[in-house]
Coordinates of C-alpha atoms in Angstrom, one line a residue:
Chain A
A967 CA -23.4 -43.0 -25.1
Q968 CA -27.2 -43.0 -24.8
S969 CA -29.5 -40.0 -24.3
V970 CA -33.2 -39.5 -23.7
T971 CA -35.4 -36.5 -24.6
Q972 CA -38.8 -36.1 -23.2
L973 CA -40.4 -33.6 -25.5
D974 CA -43.0 -32.2 -23.0
S975 CA -42.1 -31.0 -19.5
Q976 CA -45.8 -30.6 -18.6
V977 CA -49.0 -32.2 -20.0
P978 CA -52.3 -31.0 -18.6
V979 CA -55.4 -33.1 -19.5
F980 CA -58.9 -33.6 -18.4
E981 CA -60.1 -36.8 -16.7
E982 CA -61.2 -39.6 -19.2
A983 CA -59.3 -37.9 -22.1
P984 CA -56.5 -39.8 -23.9
V985 CA -52.9 -38.8 -23.3
E986 CA -49.6 -39.3 -25.0
L987 CA -46.2 -38.6 -23.4
R988 CA -43.4 -38.4 -25.9
C989 CA -39.9 -39.7 -25.6
N990 CA -37.1 -39.9 -28.1
Y991 CA -33.8 -41.6 -27.5
S992 CA -30.3 -41.6 -29.1
S993 CA -28.0 -44.6 -29.1
S994 CA -25.5 -46.2 -31.5
V995 CA -26.2 -49.7 -30.0
S996 CA -29.3 -51.6 -29.2
V997 CA -31.0 -50.5 -26.0
Y998 CA -33.7 -51.4 -23.6
L999 CA -36.4 -48.8 -23.0
F1000 CA -38.4 -48.1 -19.9
W1001 CA -41.2 -45.8 -18.5
Y1002 CA -41.2 -45.1 -14.8
V1003 CA -43.8 -43.2 -12.8
Q1004 CA -43.1 -41.2 -9.6
Y1005 CA -45.8 -40.1 -7.3
P1006 CA -45.2 -37.2 -4.8
N1007 CA -42.7 -38.2 -2.1
Q1008 CA -42.2 -41.7 -3.5
G1009 CA -39.6 -43.5 -5.4
L1010 CA -39.9 -44.6 -9.0
Q1011 CA -42.2 -47.4 -10.1
L1012 CA -41.8 -49.3 -13.4
L1013 CA -44.7 -48.9 -15.7
L1014 CA -43.5 -50.9 -18.6
K1015 CA -40.4 -52.0 -20.5
Y1016 CA -39.3 -52.8 -24.0
L1017 CA -36.6 -55.5 -24.3
S1018 CA -37.2 -57.0 -27.7
G1019 CA -40.0 -58.5 -29.8
S1020 CA -43.4 -56.8 -30.2
T1021 CA -43.1 -53.1 -30.6
L1022 CA -46.3 -52.5 -28.6
V1023 CA -45.7 -52.9 -25.0
K1024 CA -48.5 -53.0 -22.4
G1025 CA -47.8 -52.0 -18.8
I1026 CA -49.6 -51.5 -15.5
N1027 CA -52.5 -49.1 -14.9
G1028 CA -53.7 -49.3 -18.5
F1029 CA -50.6 -47.6 -20.0
E1030 CA -48.9 -48.8 -23.2
A1031 CA -46.0 -47.7 -25.3
E1032 CA -44.8 -48.2 -28.8
F1033 CA -41.2 -48.7 -29.8
N1034 CA -40.4 -47.1 -33.1
K1035 CA -36.9 -47.8 -34.2
S1036 CA -36.8 -45.7 -37.3
Q1037 CA -38.0 -42.6 -35.4
T1038 CA -36.0 -43.6 -32.2
S1039 CA -39.1 -43.0 -30.2
F1040 CA -40.9 -44.7 -27.3
H1041 CA -44.1 -42.7 -26.6
L1042 CA -46.3 -43.6 -23.7
R1043 CA -50.1 -43.6 -24.1
K1044 CA -53.3 -44.2 -22.2
P1045 CA -56.7 -44.1 -23.8
S1046 CA -58.5 -42.6 -20.7
V1047 CA -56.7 -41.0 -17.8
H1048 CA -57.8 -40.8 -14.2
I1049 CA -57.2 -38.2 -11.5
S1050 CA -54.9 -40.7 -9.8
D1051 CA -52.6 -40.8 -12.9
T1052 CA -51.4 -37.3 -11.9
A1053 CA -47.6 -37.9 -11.4
E1054 CA -44.2 -37.4 -13.0
Y1055 CA -43.3 -39.8 -15.7
F1056 CA -39.8 -40.7 -16.8
C1057 CA -38.5 -42.3 -19.9
A1058 CA -35.2 -44.2 -19.5
V1059 CA -32.8 -46.1 -21.8
R1060 CA -30.1 -48.6 -21.0
A1061 CA -27.7 -50.5 -23.2
A1062 CA -26.3 -53.8 -22.0
G1063 CA -23.7 -53.3 -19.2
T1064 CA -24.2 -49.6 -18.9
A1065 CA -26.1 -47.3 -16.5
L1066 CA -29.8 -46.4 -16.8
I1067 CA -30.2 -43.0 -18.3
F1068 CA -33.3 -41.0 -17.6
G1069 CA -35.1 -38.2 -19.4
K1070 CA -35.9 -35.0 -17.6
G1071 CA -39.4 -36.1 -16.9
T1072 CA -43.0 -35.1 -17.9
T1073 CA -45.5 -33.9 -15.3
L1074 CA -48.9 -35.2 -16.1
S1075 CA -51.7 -33.2 -14.5
V1076 CA -55.2 -34.7 -14.7
S1077 CA -58.1 -32.4 -13.7
S1078 CA -61.8 -33.0 -13.5
Chain B
K1452 CA -40.9 -59.7 -0.1
A1453 CA -39.8 -56.4 1.4
G1454 CA -38.8 -53.6 -1.0
V1455 CA -35.8 -51.4 -1.2
T1456 CA -35.3 -49.5 2.0
Q1457 CA -33.4 -46.3 2.4
T1458 CA -32.3 -44.6 5.7
P1459 CA -32.7 -42.0 6.8
R1460 CA -35.7 -40.7 4.8
Y1461 CA -34.9 -37.0 5.6
L1462 CA -31.6 -35.4 6.6
I1463 CA -30.5 -31.8 7.2
K1464 CA -26.9 -30.9 7.1
T1465 CA -24.8 -27.7 6.9
R1466 CA -22.2 -26.8 4.3
G1467 CA -18.9 -28.5 4.8
Q1468 CA -20.2 -31.5 6.7
Q1469 CA -20.3 -35.0 5.4
V1470 CA -23.2 -37.4 5.2
T1471 CA -23.6 -41.1 4.8
L1472 CA -26.8 -42.6 3.3
S1473 CA -27.8 -46.3 3.5
C1474 CA -29.6 -48.6 1.2
S1475 CA -30.8 -52.1 1.8
P1476 CA -31.7 -53.9 -1.5
I1477 CA -34.4 -56.4 -2.0
S1478 CA -33.4 -59.8 -0.6
G1479 CA -31.4 -61.7 -3.2
H1480 CA -30.6 -58.7 -5.3
R1481 CA -26.9 -58.2 -5.8
S1482 CA -26.7 -55.0 -7.8
V1483 CA -27.3 -51.6 -6.3
S1484 CA -27.4 -48.2 -8.1
W1485 CA -27.6 -44.7 -6.8
Y1486 CA -29.2 -41.7 -8.4
Q1487 CA -29.4 -38.0 -7.5
Q1488 CA -32.7 -36.2 -8.3
T1489 CA -33.0 -32.4 -8.4
P1490 CA -35.6 -30.2 -10.0
G1491 CA -33.0 -28.6 -12.4
Q1492 CA -31.0 -31.6 -13.4
G1493 CA -33.5 -34.4 -13.1
L1494 CA -32.4 -37.9 -12.4
Q1495 CA -28.6 -38.3 -12.7
F1496 CA -26.7 -41.6 -12.3
L1497 CA -24.1 -41.7 -9.5
F1498 CA -22.7 -45.2 -9.4
E1499 CA -23.6 -48.9 -9.6
Y1500 CA -22.2 -51.7 -7.5
F1501 CA -22.3 -55.4 -8.0
S1502 CA -20.8 -57.9 -5.6
E1503 CA -18.9 -55.2 -3.7
T1504 CA -17.3 -53.8 -6.9
Q1505 CA -18.2 -50.5 -8.5
R1506 CA -19.2 -51.4 -12.0
N1507 CA -20.3 -48.0 -13.5
K1508 CA -19.8 -44.5 -12.3
G1509 CA -21.5 -41.2 -13.3
N1510 CA -20.0 -37.8 -13.8
F1511 CA -19.9 -36.6 -10.3
P1512 CA -16.9 -35.1 -8.3
G1513 CA -14.8 -37.3 -6.0
R1514 CA -16.7 -36.0 -3.0
F1515 CA -19.3 -38.5 -3.9
S1516 CA -18.4 -42.1 -3.1
G1517 CA -20.0 -45.4 -2.3
R1518 CA -19.5 -48.9 -1.3
Q1519 CA -21.3 -52.2 -1.2
F1520 CA -21.0 -54.8 1.6
S1521 CA -21.0 -58.5 1.3
N1522 CA -24.7 -58.7 2.2
S1523 CA -25.4 -56.3 -0.8
R1524 CA -26.3 -53.4 1.4
S1525 CA -24.8 -50.2 0.1
E1526 CA -23.8 -46.8 1.4
M1527 CA -23.0 -43.6 -0.3
N1528 CA -21.0 -40.8 1.2
V1529 CA -20.8 -37.2 0.3
S1530 CA -18.0 -35.2 1.9
T1531 CA -17.7 -31.4 2.2
L1532 CA -21.3 -30.8 1.4
E1533 CA -22.3 -27.9 -0.8
L1534 CA -25.7 -26.2 -1.2
G1535 CA -26.1 -27.8 -4.6
D1536 CA -26.0 -31.3 -3.1
S1537 CA -29.5 -30.8 -1.8
A1538 CA -31.5 -33.4 -3.6
L1539 CA -33.4 -36.6 -3.3
Y1540 CA -31.0 -39.6 -3.4
L1541 CA -32.5 -42.7 -4.8
C1542 CA -31.2 -46.2 -4.5
A1543 CA -32.3 -49.0 -6.8
S1544 CA -31.6 -52.7 -6.7
S1545 CA -31.5 -55.3 -9.5
P1546 CA -31.8 -59.1 -9.3
L1547 CA -29.2 -59.9 -11.9
G1548 CA -25.6 -59.0 -12.4
D1549 CA -24.7 -60.3 -15.8
R1550 CA -23.5 -57.3 -17.8
G1551 CA -24.9 -58.7 -20.9
T1552 CA -28.5 -58.9 -19.7
Y1553 CA -31.1 -56.3 -19.0
N1554 CA -31.5 -55.5 -15.3
E1555 CA -34.9 -54.2 -14.1
Q1556 CA -34.3 -51.8 -11.3
F1557 CA -36.5 -51.5 -8.2
F1558 CA -36.4 -48.2 -6.5
G1559 CA -36.5 -47.2 -2.9
P1560 CA -38.4 -44.2 -1.6
G1561 CA -35.2 -42.1 -1.4
T1562 CA -33.4 -39.9 1.1
R1563 CA -34.2 -36.2 1.0
L1564 CA -31.0 -34.3 1.8
T1565 CA -31.2 -30.6 2.6
V1566 CA -27.9 -28.7 2.8
L1567 CA -28.1 -25.3 4.7

């Protein structure tokens, strides 16, 4: 079975500062990795995904993530955040034929 | 193309009642999954349907059930509601059904269920 751990439940940051949201996963088989964002009172929107190939994945809204197999991590980064990036971010993992498993989420709060 | 739609968006029930939530996937999508989201437990997988068959099931009691129709629309039912069933219930649809391939999931806005 797979599992996901998001290491920070809340990350406060000032506008235009860089941010990293950390995610570690556990699995005995190859997995696909995802980051989703959830704005208040909305569903989840896919930010980016890692399926295979290049370990650096670029997504929407200027976000990127790096897959590190040896450390079983998939950290999300953005070089300069905006107020509008304030939201909850979920890391998720899925092995072929299995359900999508989510981490507990990280609340990113961007202030001016 | 219209996104995933869920009805109703908000629902208030009392303990012991039952409830049915509906999900219409993106046109052409054949796989539908359901998730429960609560502040304490986060996002938990309920079940996944593909072509009217339940393909995966999460660790929820038998009070939680679902089904998928031939047009890929899905419903989930919760019987004998408990206070702890208060949550946001999210539906997601996927375009592919092959178990060996990755399925990107597109989420609806959710149904907010409050049990009093």
